mmCIF file of C-alpha atoms and ligand atoms in Angstrom:
data_model
loop_
_atom_site.group_PDB
_atom_site.id
_atom_site.type_symbol
_atom_site.label_atom_id
_atom_site.label_comp_id
_atom_site.label_asym_id
_atom_site.label_seq_id
_atom_site.Cartn_x
_atom_site.Cartn_y
_atom_site.Cartn_z
ATOM 1 C CA MET A 1 140.807 136.107 98.864
ATOM 2 C CA ILE A 2 143.399 136.573 101.625
ATOM 3 C CA SER A 3 146.264 134.379 102.264
ATOM 4 C CA LEU A 4 146.804 133.399 105.940
ATOM 5 C CA THR A 5 150.452 132.020 105.315
ATOM 6 C CA ALA A 6 152.104 134.792 107.072
ATOM 7 C CA LEU A 7 149.796 135.107 109.870
ATOM 8 C CA ASN A 8 150.367 131.519 111.295
ATOM 9 C CA THR A 9 153.737 130.757 112.683
ATOM 10 C CA LEU A 10 153.740 127.027 111.031
ATOM 11 C CA ARG A 11 153.570 129.008 107.745
ATOM 12 C CA LEU A 12 150.977 126.805 106.549
ATOM 13 C CA PRO A 13 149.250 127.743 103.245
ATOM 14 C CA ALA A 14 145.648 128.695 104.064
ATOM 15 C CA TYR A 15 143.148 131.126 102.850
ATOM 16 C CA ALA A 16 140.137 133.220 103.842
ATOM 17 C CA GLU A 17 137.434 135.078 102.134
ATOM 18 C CA SER A 18 138.139 138.189 104.141
ATOM 19 C CA LEU A 19 140.060 139.608 107.084
ATOM 20 C CA VAL A 20 139.016 142.392 109.461
ATOM 21 C CA ALA A 21 141.587 144.060 111.749
ATOM 22 C CA VAL A 22 140.336 144.711 115.262
ATOM 23 C CA ARG A 23 142.072 147.759 116.151
ATOM 24 C CA GLN A 24 139.750 149.348 118.901
ATOM 25 C CA SER A 25 137.516 147.752 121.434
ATOM 26 C CA SER A 26 135.038 150.388 120.868
ATOM 27 C CA GLY A 27 134.570 149.273 117.200
ATOM 28 C CA LEU A 28 133.564 145.688 118.199
ATOM 29 C CA LEU A 29 129.854 146.695 118.124
ATOM 30 C CA ALA A 30 130.163 147.964 114.628
ATOM 31 C CA ILE A 31 132.074 144.922 113.568
ATOM 32 C CA SER A 32 129.479 142.589 115.453
ATOM 33 C CA GLU A 33 126.671 144.296 113.489
ATOM 34 C CA SER A 34 128.171 144.194 110.197
ATOM 35 C CA LEU A 35 129.109 140.479 110.505
ATOM 36 C CA GLY A 36 125.506 139.409 111.740
ATOM 37 C CA ASP A 37 125.450 135.611 111.631
ATOM 38 C CA ARG A 38 128.382 135.107 109.080
ATOM 39 C CA PRO A 39 130.871 132.737 110.441
ATOM 40 C CA ARG A 40 133.993 134.158 112.236
ATOM 41 C CA VAL A 41 137.267 133.044 113.543
ATOM 42 C CA ILE A 42 139.506 135.067 115.726
ATOM 43 C CA LEU A 43 143.221 135.301 115.027
ATOM 44 C CA GLY A 44 145.977 136.676 117.425
ATOM 45 C CA GLY A 45 149.684 135.868 116.664
ATOM 46 C CA GLY A 46 148.813 132.534 115.018
ATOM 47 C CA SER A 47 151.451 130.789 117.065
ATOM 48 C CA ASN A 48 149.173 127.920 118.313
ATOM 49 C CA LEU A 49 147.256 127.251 115.341
ATOM 50 C CA VAL A 50 147.013 124.611 112.490
ATOM 51 C CA LEU A 51 145.157 125.931 109.547
ATOM 52 C CA GLN A 52 143.768 123.422 107.002
ATOM 53 C CA GLY A 53 142.325 125.500 104.578
ATOM 54 C CA ILE A 54 143.618 125.326 101.158
ATOM 55 C CA ALA A 55 143.274 127.675 98.282
ATOM 56 C CA ASP A 56 140.197 125.466 96.666
ATOM 57 C CA HIS A 57 138.584 125.441 100.014
ATOM 58 C CA PRO A 58 139.255 128.611 101.838
ATOM 59 C CA LEU A 59 138.242 128.995 105.444
ATOM 60 C CA ASP A 60 134.601 129.389 105.610
ATOM 61 C CA ALA A 61 134.743 132.487 107.966
ATOM 62 C CA VAL A 62 135.557 136.085 108.402
ATOM 63 C CA VAL A 63 138.851 136.291 110.012
ATOM 64 C CA LEU A 64 139.000 138.851 112.929
ATOM 65 C CA HIS A 65 142.565 139.872 113.673
ATOM 66 C CA ASN A 66 142.985 141.046 117.090
ATOM 67 C CA GLN A 67 145.130 144.073 116.774
ATOM 68 C CA LEU A 68 144.172 145.840 119.951
ATOM 69 C CA ARG A 69 147.008 147.707 121.618
ATOM 70 C CA GLY A 70 147.891 149.568 124.693
ATOM 71 C CA ILE A 71 149.295 149.219 128.199
ATOM 72 C CA VAL A 72 147.745 151.007 131.114
ATOM 73 C CA ARG A 73 148.689 151.167 134.739
ATOM 74 C CA LEU A 74 145.614 150.750 137.200
ATOM 75 C CA PRO A 75 145.658 151.702 140.715
ATOM 76 C CA GLU A 76 147.809 149.752 143.038
ATOM 77 C CA GLN A 77 146.252 147.229 145.373
ATOM 78 C CA ASP A 78 147.605 145.430 148.443
ATOM 79 C CA GLY A 79 151.296 146.904 147.378
ATOM 80 C CA LEU A 80 150.839 145.075 144.055
ATOM 81 C CA THR A 81 151.108 146.965 140.637
ATOM 82 C CA ARG A 82 148.014 146.407 138.441
ATOM 83 C CA ILE A 83 148.365 146.659 134.656
ATOM 84 C CA ARG A 84 145.932 146.329 131.947
ATOM 85 C CA CYS A 85 147.336 145.077 128.740
ATOM 86 C CA ALA A 86 145.433 145.077 125.352
ATOM 87 C CA GLY A 87 144.705 141.650 123.745
ATOM 88 C CA GLY A 88 146.799 142.461 120.529
ATOM 89 C CA GLU A 89 150.086 143.208 122.240
ATOM 90 C CA SER A 90 152.768 140.730 121.632
ATOM 91 C CA TRP A 91 153.277 138.619 124.854
ATOM 92 C CA HIS A 92 156.903 138.550 125.001
ATOM 93 C CA ALA A 93 157.370 142.299 124.478
ATOM 94 C CA PHE A 94 154.894 142.724 127.152
ATOM 95 C CA VAL A 95 156.834 140.639 129.593
ATOM 96 C CA MET A 96 159.951 142.576 128.821
ATOM 97 C CA TRP A 97 158.084 145.884 129.334
ATOM 98 C CA THR A 98 156.917 144.913 132.862
ATOM 99 C CA LEU A 99 160.628 143.855 133.580
ATOM 100 C CA ALA A 100 161.870 147.238 132.412
ATOM 101 C CA GLN A 101 159.151 148.833 134.745
ATOM 102 C CA GLY A 102 160.904 147.032 137.565
ATOM 103 C CA LEU A 103 157.816 144.790 137.972
ATOM 104 C CA ALA A 104 158.035 141.022 138.331
ATOM 105 C CA GLY A 105 156.039 137.846 138.100
ATOM 106 C CA LEU A 106 156.032 137.192 134.460
ATOM 107 C CA GLU A 107 159.878 136.470 133.801
ATOM 108 C CA ASN A 108 159.445 132.702 133.903
ATOM 109 C CA LEU A 109 156.935 133.290 130.881
ATOM 110 C CA ALA A 110 159.627 135.124 128.611
ATOM 111 C CA LEU A 111 159.971 134.363 124.963
ATOM 112 C CA ILE A 112 156.534 132.689 124.471
ATOM 113 C CA PRO A 113 155.361 133.358 121.026
ATOM 114 C CA GLY A 114 151.760 134.822 120.619
ATOM 115 C CA THR A 115 149.608 137.692 121.830
ATOM 116 C CA VAL A 116 148.450 138.781 125.342
ATOM 117 C CA GLY A 117 144.854 138.073 124.322
ATOM 118 C CA ALA A 118 145.693 134.453 123.452
ATOM 119 C CA ALA A 119 147.514 133.823 126.691
ATOM 120 C CA PRO A 120 144.526 133.244 128.838
ATOM 121 C CA ILE A 121 142.869 131.059 126.477
ATOM 122 C CA GLN A 122 145.180 128.269 126.792
ATOM 123 C CA ASN A 123 146.643 129.327 130.106
ATOM 124 C CA ILE A 124 150.219 129.570 128.952
ATOM 125 C CA GLY A 125 152.699 128.258 131.282
ATOM 126 C CA ALA A 126 156.523 127.512 131.294
ATOM 127 C CA TYR A 127 159.348 126.876 133.800
ATOM 128 C CA GLY A 128 157.100 126.606 136.879
ATOM 129 C CA VAL A 129 154.616 129.371 136.228
ATOM 130 C CA GLU A 130 151.327 129.486 134.672
ATOM 131 C CA LEU A 131 149.419 132.539 133.386
ATOM 132 C CA ALA A 132 146.636 131.778 136.011
ATOM 133 C CA ASP A 133 149.058 132.392 138.694
ATOM 134 C CA ARG A 134 149.756 135.917 137.643
ATOM 135 C CA ILE A 135 146.389 137.522 136.406
ATOM 136 C CA GLU A 136 143.450 139.200 137.979
ATOM 137 C CA ALA A 137 140.995 139.305 135.358
ATOM 138 C CA VAL A 138 140.240 138.816 131.407
ATOM 139 C CA HIS A 139 138.079 141.421 129.643
ATOM 140 C CA ALA A 140 136.291 140.076 126.554
ATOM 141 C CA TRP A 141 133.823 141.240 124.030
ATOM 142 C CA ASP A 142 130.768 139.076 124.158
ATOM 143 C CA PHE A 143 129.304 138.451 120.565
ATOM 144 C CA ALA A 144 126.138 136.982 122.207
ATOM 145 C CA SER A 145 125.185 140.134 124.208
ATOM 146 C CA ARG A 146 127.086 142.473 122.105
ATOM 147 C CA ASP A 147 128.694 144.004 125.199
ATOM 148 C CA HIS A 148 131.953 144.096 127.070
ATOM 149 C CA VAL A 149 132.272 141.493 129.716
ATOM 150 C CA MET A 150 134.705 140.762 132.551
ATOM 151 C CA PHE A 151 135.982 137.462 134.095
ATOM 152 C CA ALA A 152 137.605 137.228 137.518
ATOM 153 C CA ARG A 153 140.488 134.968 137.487
ATOM 154 C CA ASP A 154 138.670 132.185 139.553
ATOM 155 C CA ASP A 155 135.828 132.332 136.979
ATOM 156 C CA CYS A 156 138.141 131.339 133.975
ATOM 157 C CA ARG A 157 138.201 127.710 134.931
ATOM 158 C CA PHE A 158 141.946 127.544 134.383
ATOM 159 C CA GLY A 159 143.838 124.248 134.305
ATOM 160 C CA TYR A 160 146.750 122.904 132.569
ATOM 161 C CA ARG A 161 146.733 124.331 129.136
ATOM 162 C CA HIS A 162 143.043 125.056 129.670
ATOM 163 C CA SER A 163 140.424 127.680 130.479
ATOM 164 C CA LEU A 164 136.629 128.303 129.857
ATOM 165 C CA PHE A 165 137.401 130.034 126.685
ATOM 166 C CA LYS A 166 138.403 126.596 125.364
ATOM 167 C CA GLU A 167 135.145 125.022 126.332
ATOM 168 C CA PRO A 168 132.756 124.462 123.282
ATOM 169 C CA GLU A 169 129.577 124.809 125.538
ATOM 170 C CA VAL A 170 130.985 128.159 126.587
ATOM 171 C CA GLN A 171 132.853 129.454 123.604
ATOM 172 C CA GLY A 172 130.594 127.913 121.057
ATOM 173 C CA PRO A 173 131.413 126.349 117.692
ATOM 174 C CA TRP A 174 134.652 126.838 116.000
ATOM 175 C CA ASN A 175 133.095 129.210 113.575
ATOM 176 C CA ALA A 176 131.163 131.370 116.194
ATOM 177 C CA PRO A 177 133.428 131.936 119.088
ATOM 178 C CA ARG A 178 131.379 133.984 121.766
ATOM 179 C CA PHE A 179 134.282 135.804 123.256
ATOM 180 C CA LEU A 180 137.190 138.002 121.982
ATOM 181 C CA VAL A 181 139.683 138.799 124.534
ATOM 182 C CA THR A 182 140.146 142.519 124.418
ATOM 183 C CA ALA A 183 142.555 142.906 127.629
ATOM 184 C CA VAL A 184 144.166 141.140 130.488
ATOM 185 C CA ASP A 185 144.712 142.604 133.952
ATOM 186 C CA PHE A 186 147.868 141.563 135.952
ATOM 187 C CA SER A 187 148.936 142.066 139.368
ATOM 188 C CA LEU A 188 152.598 142.192 139.679
ATOM 189 C CA TRP A 189 155.211 142.517 142.394
ATOM 190 C CA PRO A 190 158.165 145.112 142.700
ATOM 191 C CA ALA A 191 161.012 143.310 141.688
ATOM 192 C CA ALA A 192 162.808 143.227 145.119
ATOM 193 C CA ARG A 193 159.889 141.204 146.814
ATOM 194 C CA SER A 194 158.587 139.099 144.086
ATOM 195 C CA PRO A 195 158.193 135.280 144.505
ATOM 196 C CA VAL A 196 161.272 133.489 142.818
ATOM 197 C CA VAL A 197 160.589 130.352 141.017
ATOM 198 C CA THR A 198 163.634 128.524 139.887
ATOM 199 C CA GLY A 199 162.683 124.881 140.704
ATOM 200 C CA TYR A 200 161.892 123.803 137.024
ATOM 201 C CA ALA A 201 164.599 121.536 135.766
ATOM 202 C CA GLY A 202 167.674 123.305 134.184
ATOM 203 C CA LEU A 203 166.602 126.794 135.410
ATOM 204 C CA SER A 204 168.744 127.079 138.431
ATOM 205 C CA GLU A 205 171.733 125.253 136.541
ATOM 206 C CA ARG A 206 171.410 127.861 133.768
ATOM 207 C CA LEU A 207 171.436 130.809 136.391
ATOM 208 C CA GLY A 208 174.559 129.107 138.005
ATOM 209 C CA GLN A 209 176.224 128.765 134.482
ATOM 210 C CA MET A 210 175.518 132.608 134.068
ATOM 211 C CA GLY A 211 177.360 133.132 137.206
ATOM 212 C CA ILE A 212 174.344 134.238 139.198
ATOM 213 C CA GLN A 213 174.764 133.591 142.757
ATOM 214 C CA GLY A 214 172.058 133.982 145.631
ATOM 215 C CA ARG A 215 168.818 135.666 144.936
ATOM 216 C CA PRO A 216 168.421 136.169 141.072
ATOM 217 C CA GLN A 217 166.962 139.418 139.847
ATOM 218 C CA PRO A 218 163.633 138.797 137.717
ATOM 219 C CA LEU A 219 165.356 140.085 134.482
ATOM 220 C CA GLN A 220 168.158 137.361 135.168
ATOM 221 C CA ILE A 221 165.456 134.771 135.326
ATOM 222 C CA ALA A 222 163.807 135.976 132.086
ATOM 223 C CA HIS A 223 167.621 135.948 130.354
ATOM 224 C CA ALA A 224 168.085 132.210 131.721
ATOM 225 C CA VAL A 225 164.390 131.224 130.379
ATOM 226 C CA ILE A 226 165.179 132.872 127.045
ATOM 227 C CA SER A 227 168.382 131.044 126.905
ATOM 228 C CA LEU A 228 166.882 127.787 127.738
ATOM 229 C CA ARG A 229 164.087 128.319 125.113
ATOM 230 C CA ARG A 230 166.386 129.321 122.497
ATOM 231 C CA GLU A 231 168.497 126.065 122.942
ATOM 232 C CA LYS A 232 165.599 123.700 122.924
ATOM 233 C CA LEU A 233 162.715 125.246 120.809
ATOM 234 C CA PRO A 234 163.007 126.502 117.077
ATOM 235 C CA ASP A 235 162.576 130.230 116.341
ATOM 236 C CA PRO A 236 159.447 130.413 114.162
ATOM 237 C CA GLU A 237 161.232 132.877 111.930
ATOM 238 C CA ASP A 238 164.123 130.322 111.259
ATOM 239 C CA LEU A 239 161.948 127.067 111.139
ATOM 240 C CA ALA A 240 158.231 127.364 111.178
ATOM 241 C CA ASN A 241 156.443 125.623 114.369
ATOM 242 C CA ALA A 242 153.737 126.222 116.746
ATOM 243 C CA GLY A 243 155.623 125.285 119.959
ATOM 244 C CA SER A 244 154.521 122.061 121.851
ATOM 245 C CA PHE A 245 152.181 120.009 119.268
ATOM 246 C CA PHE A 246 150.889 117.934 122.097
ATOM 247 C CA LYS A 247 149.971 118.263 125.776
ATOM 248 C CA ASN A 248 151.880 116.295 128.335
ATOM 249 C CA PRO A 249 149.453 113.416 129.074
ATOM 250 C CA VAL A 250 148.130 113.146 132.581
ATOM 251 C CA VAL A 251 147.528 109.438 133.302
ATOM 252 C CA PRO A 252 146.337 107.531 136.356
ATOM 253 C CA GLU A 253 149.002 106.742 138.992
ATOM 254 C CA GLY A 254 148.771 102.838 138.355
ATOM 255 C CA LEU A 255 149.741 103.482 134.668
ATOM 256 C CA ALA A 256 152.409 105.923 135.450
ATOM 257 C CA SER A 257 154.120 103.622 137.857
ATOM 258 C CA ALA A 258 153.924 100.597 135.550
ATOM 259 C CA LEU A 259 155.586 102.759 132.779
ATOM 260 C CA LYS A 260 158.178 103.993 135.105
ATOM 261 C CA ALA A 261 159.067 100.442 136.161
ATOM 262 C CA GLN A 262 159.476 99.420 132.488
ATOM 263 C CA HIS A 263 161.293 102.702 131.507
ATOM 264 C CA PRO A 264 163.119 104.359 134.429
ATOM 265 C CA GLY A 265 164.285 107.329 132.495
ATOM 266 C CA LEU A 266 160.617 108.380 131.801
ATOM 267 C CA PRO A 267 160.169 111.979 133.460
ATOM 268 C CA VAL A 268 156.854 111.698 135.670
ATOM 269 C CA TYR A 269 155.531 114.751 137.563
ATOM 270 C CA SER A 270 152.826 114.476 140.411
ATOM 271 C CA GLN A 271 149.404 116.494 139.668
ATOM 272 C CA ALA A 272 146.378 116.991 141.532
ATOM 273 C CA ASP A 273 144.677 114.913 139.047
ATOM 274 C CA GLY A 274 147.108 112.180 138.334
ATOM 275 C CA MET A 275 150.637 111.894 136.965
ATOM 276 C CA LYS A 276 152.000 114.075 134.245
ATOM 277 C CA LEU A 277 154.185 112.245 131.703
ATOM 278 C CA SER A 278 156.605 113.897 129.267
ATOM 279 C CA ALA A 279 155.400 113.671 125.831
ATOM 280 C CA GLY A 280 158.614 114.580 124.334
ATOM 281 C CA TRP A 281 160.241 111.670 126.180
ATOM 282 C CA LEU A 282 157.597 109.318 124.906
ATOM 283 C CA ILE A 283 157.982 110.384 121.196
ATOM 284 C CA GLU A 284 161.717 110.264 121.427
ATOM 285 C CA ALA A 285 161.686 106.974 122.776
ATOM 286 C CA ALA A 286 159.280 105.634 120.162
ATOM 287 C CA GLY A 287 162.131 106.566 117.809
ATOM 288 C CA LEU A 288 160.361 109.704 116.057
ATOM 289 C CA LYS A 289 162.664 112.376 117.012
ATOM 290 C CA GLY A 290 163.781 114.384 113.742
ATOM 291 C CA VAL A 291 161.838 112.054 111.316
ATOM 292 C CA ARG A 292 160.326 113.765 108.184
ATOM 293 C CA LYS A 293 157.131 113.081 106.333
ATOM 294 C CA GLY A 294 157.119 115.247 103.374
ATOM 295 C CA GLY A 295 157.527 118.736 104.449
ATOM 296 C CA ALA A 296 156.315 117.993 107.939
ATOM 297 C CA GLY A 297 158.849 116.768 110.554
ATOM 298 C CA VAL A 298 159.579 116.322 114.251
ATOM 299 C CA TYR A 299 162.102 118.734 115.503
ATOM 300 C CA ASP A 300 165.500 117.157 116.061
ATOM 301 C CA ARG A 301 166.297 118.938 119.167
ATOM 302 C CA HIS A 302 162.798 118.466 120.950
ATOM 303 C CA ALA A 303 160.330 115.864 119.928
ATOM 304 C CA LEU A 304 157.317 117.651 121.177
ATOM 305 C CA VAL A 305 157.551 120.390 118.532
ATOM 306 C CA LEU A 306 156.466 119.590 114.972
ATOM 307 C CA VAL A 307 158.029 121.914 112.196
ATOM 308 C CA ASN A 308 157.216 122.865 108.723
ATOM 309 C CA HIS A 309 160.459 122.422 106.741
ATOM 310 C CA GLY A 310 158.846 124.522 103.976
ATOM 311 C CA THR A 311 156.228 122.697 101.880
ATOM 312 C CA ALA A 312 154.001 121.158 104.312
ATOM 313 C CA SER A 313 150.262 121.884 104.457
ATOM 314 C CA GLY A 314 148.006 121.521 107.513
ATOM 315 C CA HIS A 315 147.032 117.962 106.179
ATOM 316 C CA ASP A 316 150.462 116.852 106.102
ATOM 317 C CA LEU A 317 151.240 118.085 109.572
ATOM 318 C CA LEU A 318 148.116 116.521 111.119
ATOM 319 C CA GLY A 319 149.186 113.136 109.211
ATOM 320 C CA LEU A 320 152.381 113.128 110.949
ATOM 321 C CA ALA A 321 150.723 114.061 114.365
ATOM 322 C CA ARG A 322 148.409 111.111 113.917
ATOM 323 C CA ASP A 323 151.377 108.765 113.061
ATOM 324 C CA ILE A 324 153.006 110.023 116.313
ATOM 325 C CA GLN A 325 149.769 109.324 118.374
ATOM 326 C CA GLN A 326 149.646 105.984 116.972
ATOM 327 C CA ALA A 327 153.176 105.073 117.517
ATOM 328 C CA VAL A 328 153.155 106.149 121.127
ATOM 329 C CA MET A 329 149.785 104.540 121.698
ATOM 330 C CA SER A 330 151.080 101.229 120.553
ATOM 331 C CA ARG A 331 154.318 101.400 122.314
ATOM 332 C CA PHE A 332 153.297 102.885 125.716
ATOM 333 C CA GLY A 333 149.283 102.678 125.921
ATOM 334 C CA VAL A 334 149.070 106.390 126.249
ATOM 335 C CA TRP A 335 147.170 108.642 123.734
ATOM 336 C CA LEU A 336 148.730 112.082 123.122
ATOM 337 C CA GLU A 337 146.243 114.982 122.735
ATOM 338 C CA THR A 338 147.110 117.717 120.084
ATOM 339 C CA GLU A 339 147.673 121.084 121.911
ATOM 340 C CA PRO A 340 147.424 123.736 119.108
ATOM 341 C CA GLN A 341 144.002 124.954 117.799
ATOM 342 C CA ILE A 342 143.054 123.203 114.514
ATOM 343 C CA LEU A 343 141.058 125.305 112.058
ATOM 344 C CA PRO A 344 138.661 123.853 110.944
ATOM 345 C CA PRO A 345 138.714 121.255 113.473
ATOM 346 C CA LEU A 346 139.103 117.635 112.441
ATOM 347 C CA HIS A 347 135.563 116.656 113.385
ATOM 348 C CA ALA A 348 134.158 119.530 111.118
ATOM 349 C CA GLY A 349 134.963 117.528 108.078
HETATM 350 N N1 EPU B 401 162.223 115.323 126.657
HETATM 351 C C1 EPU B 401 162.996 114.227 126.142
HETATM 352 N N2 EPU B 401 163.031 114.341 124.759
HETATM 353 C C2 EPU B 401 162.590 115.384 123.917
HETATM 354 C C3 EPU B 401 161.948 116.528 124.715
HETATM 355 C C4 EPU B 401 162.057 116.340 126.027
HETATM 356 O O1 EPU B 401 163.407 113.231 126.732
HETATM 357 O O2 EPU B 401 162.834 115.502 122.586
HETATM 358 C C5 EPU B 401 162.503 115.428 128.127
HETATM 359 C C6 EPU B 401 163.341 116.429 128.770
HETATM 360 O O3 EPU B 401 164.525 115.585 128.735
HETATM 361 C C7 EPU B 401 162.780 116.615 130.217
HETATM 362 C C8 EPU B 401 161.480 116.490 129.773
HETATM 363 O O4 EPU B 401 161.010 115.832 128.681
HETATM 364 O O5 EPU B 401 163.081 115.761 131.147
HETATM 365 C C9 EPU B 401 160.623 117.974 129.724
HETATM 366 O O6 EPU B 401 161.089 118.705 128.688
HETATM 367 P P1 EPU B 401 161.139 120.346 128.532
HETATM 368 O O7 EPU B 401 161.614 120.921 129.937
HETATM 369 O O8 EPU B 401 161.540 120.805 127.373
HETATM 370 O O9 EPU B 401 159.424 120.654 128.851
HETATM 371 P P2 EPU B 401 158.095 119.942 128.006
HETATM 372 O O10 EPU B 401 157.369 119.280 129.151
HETATM 373 O O11 EPU B 401 158.473 119.207 126.887
HETATM 374 C C10 EPU B 401 156.610 121.957 128.705
HETATM 375 C C11 EPU B 401 155.594 122.882 127.854
HETATM 376 C C12 EPU B 401 156.535 124.001 127.239
HETATM 377 C C13 EPU B 401 157.333 124.741 128.050
HETATM 378 C C14 EPU B 401 158.244 123.689 128.958
HETATM 379 C C15 EPU B 401 159.234 124.326 129.971
HETATM 380 C C16 EPU B 401 153.718 121.470 127.343
HETATM 381 C C17 EPU B 401 152.807 121.075 126.321
HETATM 382 N N3 EPU B 401 154.876 122.272 127.092
HETATM 383 O O12 EPU B 401 157.398 121.240 127.633
HETATM 384 O O13 EPU B 401 155.667 124.881 126.666
HETATM 385 O O14 EPU B 401 158.038 125.666 127.492
HETATM 386 O O15 EPU B 401 157.398 122.755 129.505
HETATM 387 O O16 EPU B 401 158.093 124.775 131.007
HETATM 388 O O17 EPU B 401 153.283 121.600 128.509
HETATM 389 C C18 EPU B 401 154.273 125.221 124.561
HETATM 390 O O18 EPU B 401 153.172 124.945 125.142
HETATM 391 O O19 EPU B 401 154.185 125.543 123.281
HETATM 392 C C19 EPU B 401 155.654 125.043 125.182
HETATM 393 C C20 EPU B 401 156.649 125.063 124.450
#
């Protein structure tokens, strides 16, 4: 039996019968053939994952650990540099590599934990930029056709923390995901003429505090983002967590204005499909910032992040998440959806 504790950033105790390292995309056919119909799950950096399996009930699936490596330059197009990065590369290391090459576009997404292959699945986003704004294509292994496939950006159905890779009718059941992301193609700008996105609350102020006047360099934006993230979010190496545990809820305009009238401090952002509320604010206002339930807790500097103080199981953490959902529901009439992938999912029993 394999322990998965070191492979998930919430450091939850969980086990699986076996683990297969995927090191070369050319090896995926042989892996598919040897797996046959056995249940499988795909693991990247384990930074957006709640594992429920305990020693008595290991995860009933072979864990495929995406360790595909490599970064290559593709031919330039329309003055943009195109880069293909393998799915098992560290996201943050890749962002810093692009900046060191003088390539810009990913600086607002610095210090997000996890792998490049996981990034398109939930369309990672931070400080005013989403992955969907910067990629060209996603390459994947298709376990159904046992072949390599490519999705152009516009075919990925990207939305807020969403893509087609999260849709059960496309990706299949939790223990038979259809696609494993092998690589992602990016279009990046030369640093001197990249779009500068500093409108997100706190970012331009931080650049000012760093003494940066005028147009900031992409690397300076990355450093400002890194310093903001370090201030607000716990480093999983110091305090186990999986980043935001809930999505910011998008609600109809009527409900948003009623809530805003009652609670003028509530941050509300206009979206194409409604009004986005700040889940962290709602949890804090419900009095839950910093609370602990056994080994599980709400981070005391950012209420959207749940942490494992050392002894929590997936069950404990999901119990706390449930308490939060119910408290926010009864106080504000808004249901918070969990953000990380839960394995096995709650409805799988
Ligand atoms: N807030 C509170 N109390 C809290 C936390 C936040 O009142 O305890 C308020 C803040 O004052 C601020 C607002 O909530 O006005 C927004 O907070 P923040 O800028 O920290 O962003 P967020 O909406 O909580 C989202 C992403 C983060 C991303 C940041 C920055 C989601 C689910 N989370 O958080 O992504 O880093 O914006 O762009 O959309 C992640 O997905 O794991 C993640 C960390």
